[in-house]
Short mmCIF file of C-alpha atoms in Angstrom, two decimals:
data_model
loop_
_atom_site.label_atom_id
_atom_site.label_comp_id
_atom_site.label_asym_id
_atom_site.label_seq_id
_atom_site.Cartn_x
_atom_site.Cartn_y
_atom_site.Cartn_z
CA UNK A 1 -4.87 28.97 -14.28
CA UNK A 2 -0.93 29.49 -13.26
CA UNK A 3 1.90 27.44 -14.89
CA UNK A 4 1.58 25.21 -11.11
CA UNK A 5 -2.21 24.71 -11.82
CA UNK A 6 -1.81 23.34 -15.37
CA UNK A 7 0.68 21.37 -14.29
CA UNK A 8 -0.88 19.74 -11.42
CA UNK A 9 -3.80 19.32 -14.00
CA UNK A 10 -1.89 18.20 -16.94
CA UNK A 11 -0.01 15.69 -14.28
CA UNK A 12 -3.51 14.25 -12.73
CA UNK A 13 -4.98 13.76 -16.68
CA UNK A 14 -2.05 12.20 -17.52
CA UNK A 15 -2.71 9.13 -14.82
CA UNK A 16 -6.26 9.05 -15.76
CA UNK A 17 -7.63 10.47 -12.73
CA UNK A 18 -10.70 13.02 -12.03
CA UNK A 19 -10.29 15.74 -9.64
CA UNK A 20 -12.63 13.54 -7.67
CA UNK A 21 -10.61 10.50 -7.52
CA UNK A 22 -7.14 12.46 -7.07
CA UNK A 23 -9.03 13.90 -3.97
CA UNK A 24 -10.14 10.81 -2.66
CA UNK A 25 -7.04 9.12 -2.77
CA UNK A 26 -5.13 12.08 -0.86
CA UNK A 27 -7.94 13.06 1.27
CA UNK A 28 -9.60 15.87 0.27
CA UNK A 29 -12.33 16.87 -2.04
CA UNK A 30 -12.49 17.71 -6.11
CA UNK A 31 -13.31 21.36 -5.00
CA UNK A 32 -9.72 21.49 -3.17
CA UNK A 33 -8.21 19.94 -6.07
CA UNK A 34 -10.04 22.52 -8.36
CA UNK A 35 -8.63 25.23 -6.96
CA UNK A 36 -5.44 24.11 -6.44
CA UNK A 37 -5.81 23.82 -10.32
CA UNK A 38 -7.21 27.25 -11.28
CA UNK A 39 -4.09 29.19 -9.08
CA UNK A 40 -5.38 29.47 -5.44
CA UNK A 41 -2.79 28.23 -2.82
CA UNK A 42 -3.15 25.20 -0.66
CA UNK A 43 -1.56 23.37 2.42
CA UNK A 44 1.43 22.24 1.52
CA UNK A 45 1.19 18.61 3.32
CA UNK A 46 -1.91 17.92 0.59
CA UNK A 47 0.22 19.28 -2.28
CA UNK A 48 3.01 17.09 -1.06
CA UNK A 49 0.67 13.66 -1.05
CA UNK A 50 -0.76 14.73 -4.72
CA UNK A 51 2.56 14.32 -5.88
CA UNK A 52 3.53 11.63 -4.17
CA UNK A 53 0.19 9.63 -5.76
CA UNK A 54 1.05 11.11 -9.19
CA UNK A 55 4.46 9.76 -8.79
CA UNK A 56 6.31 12.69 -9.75
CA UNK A 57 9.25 15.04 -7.79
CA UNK A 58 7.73 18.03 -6.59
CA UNK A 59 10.34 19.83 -8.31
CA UNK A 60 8.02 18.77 -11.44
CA UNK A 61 5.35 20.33 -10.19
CA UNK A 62 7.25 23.35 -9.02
CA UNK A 63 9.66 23.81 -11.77
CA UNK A 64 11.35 27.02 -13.09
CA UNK A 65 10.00 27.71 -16.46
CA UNK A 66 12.15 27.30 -20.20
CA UNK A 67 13.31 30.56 -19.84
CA UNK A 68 14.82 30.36 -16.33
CA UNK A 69 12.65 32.83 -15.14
CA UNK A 70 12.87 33.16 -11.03
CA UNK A 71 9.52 34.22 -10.63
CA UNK A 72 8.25 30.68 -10.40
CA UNK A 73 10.72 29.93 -7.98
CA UNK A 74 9.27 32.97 -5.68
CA UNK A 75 5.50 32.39 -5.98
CA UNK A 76 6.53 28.79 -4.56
CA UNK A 77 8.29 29.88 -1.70
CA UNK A 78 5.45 32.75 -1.34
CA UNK A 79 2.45 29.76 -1.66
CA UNK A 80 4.50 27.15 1.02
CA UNK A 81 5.01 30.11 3.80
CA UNK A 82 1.53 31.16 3.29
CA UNK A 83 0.35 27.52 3.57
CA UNK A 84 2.09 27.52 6.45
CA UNK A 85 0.86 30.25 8.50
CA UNK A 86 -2.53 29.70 7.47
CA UNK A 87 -3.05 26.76 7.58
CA UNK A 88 -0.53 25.32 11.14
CA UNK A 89 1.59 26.77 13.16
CA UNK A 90 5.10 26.63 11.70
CA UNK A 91 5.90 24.13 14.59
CA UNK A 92 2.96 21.85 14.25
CA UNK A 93 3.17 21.95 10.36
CA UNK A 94 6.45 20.57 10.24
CA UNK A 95 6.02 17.93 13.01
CA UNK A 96 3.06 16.53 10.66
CA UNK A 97 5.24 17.21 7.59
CA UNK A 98 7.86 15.07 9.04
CA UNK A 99 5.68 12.50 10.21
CA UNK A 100 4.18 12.32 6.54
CA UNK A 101 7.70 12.31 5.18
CA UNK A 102 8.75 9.28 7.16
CA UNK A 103 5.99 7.52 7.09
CA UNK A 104 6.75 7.61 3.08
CA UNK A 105 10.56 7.30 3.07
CA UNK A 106 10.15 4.47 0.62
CA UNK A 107 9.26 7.25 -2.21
CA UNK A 108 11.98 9.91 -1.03
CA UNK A 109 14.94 7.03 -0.87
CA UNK A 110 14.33 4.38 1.55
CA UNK A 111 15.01 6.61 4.68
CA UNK A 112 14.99 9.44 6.80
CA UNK A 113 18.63 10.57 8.89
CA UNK A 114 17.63 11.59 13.10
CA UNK A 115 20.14 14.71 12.77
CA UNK A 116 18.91 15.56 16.62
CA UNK A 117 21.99 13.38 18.05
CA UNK A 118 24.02 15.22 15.54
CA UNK A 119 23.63 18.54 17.09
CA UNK A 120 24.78 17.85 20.27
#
């Protein structure tokens, strides 16, 4: 299990929930959620929705370790690009991300900001 397995576990136990019902509610199975727990990578639009249910930044989930070692901070970015590739195209991942993302903006501040009129 990797630091971002235990914590994902240690999170979940801590709001009472089975891998079964943390799966349920985001839409995916206890297997998923298992192996998301023991290390392997997974989409990043599921890992997003975990949090979001557990209530916690992802930044919690994702966080550097006591030590300020970087490495954490790598295998993150190395997990979310490989989520990405694998599992959507780039384009289409971030079109559903966004459409996720808004469709919560009461959990990440109330709002999203159309920058597209910006660029102009």
């Amino acid at each position: 299990m990797n630091n971002v397995g235990q914590r994902l576990a240690r999170l979940r136990e801590q709001k009472g929930l089975s891998q079964a019902a943390l799966g349920k509610l985001v839409g995916t199975t206890n297997k998923y959620i298992n192996d998301l727990e023991h290390g392997r990578p997974g989409g990043i639009a599921i890992l997003a929705k975990i949090v979001a249910m557990l209530d916690v930044p992802l930044d919690e989930v994702y966080r550097k370790d006591k030590k300020g070692d970087e490495t954490m901070e790598k295998q993150t970015l190395i997990e979310i690009n490989g989520c990405v590739e694998t599992d959507l195209g780039h384009d289409q991942w971030l079109d559903e991300f966004i459409d996720w993302l808004e469709s919560r903006g009461e959990y990440f501040g109330g709002g999203t900001k159309d920058i597209t009129d910006e660029q102009e």
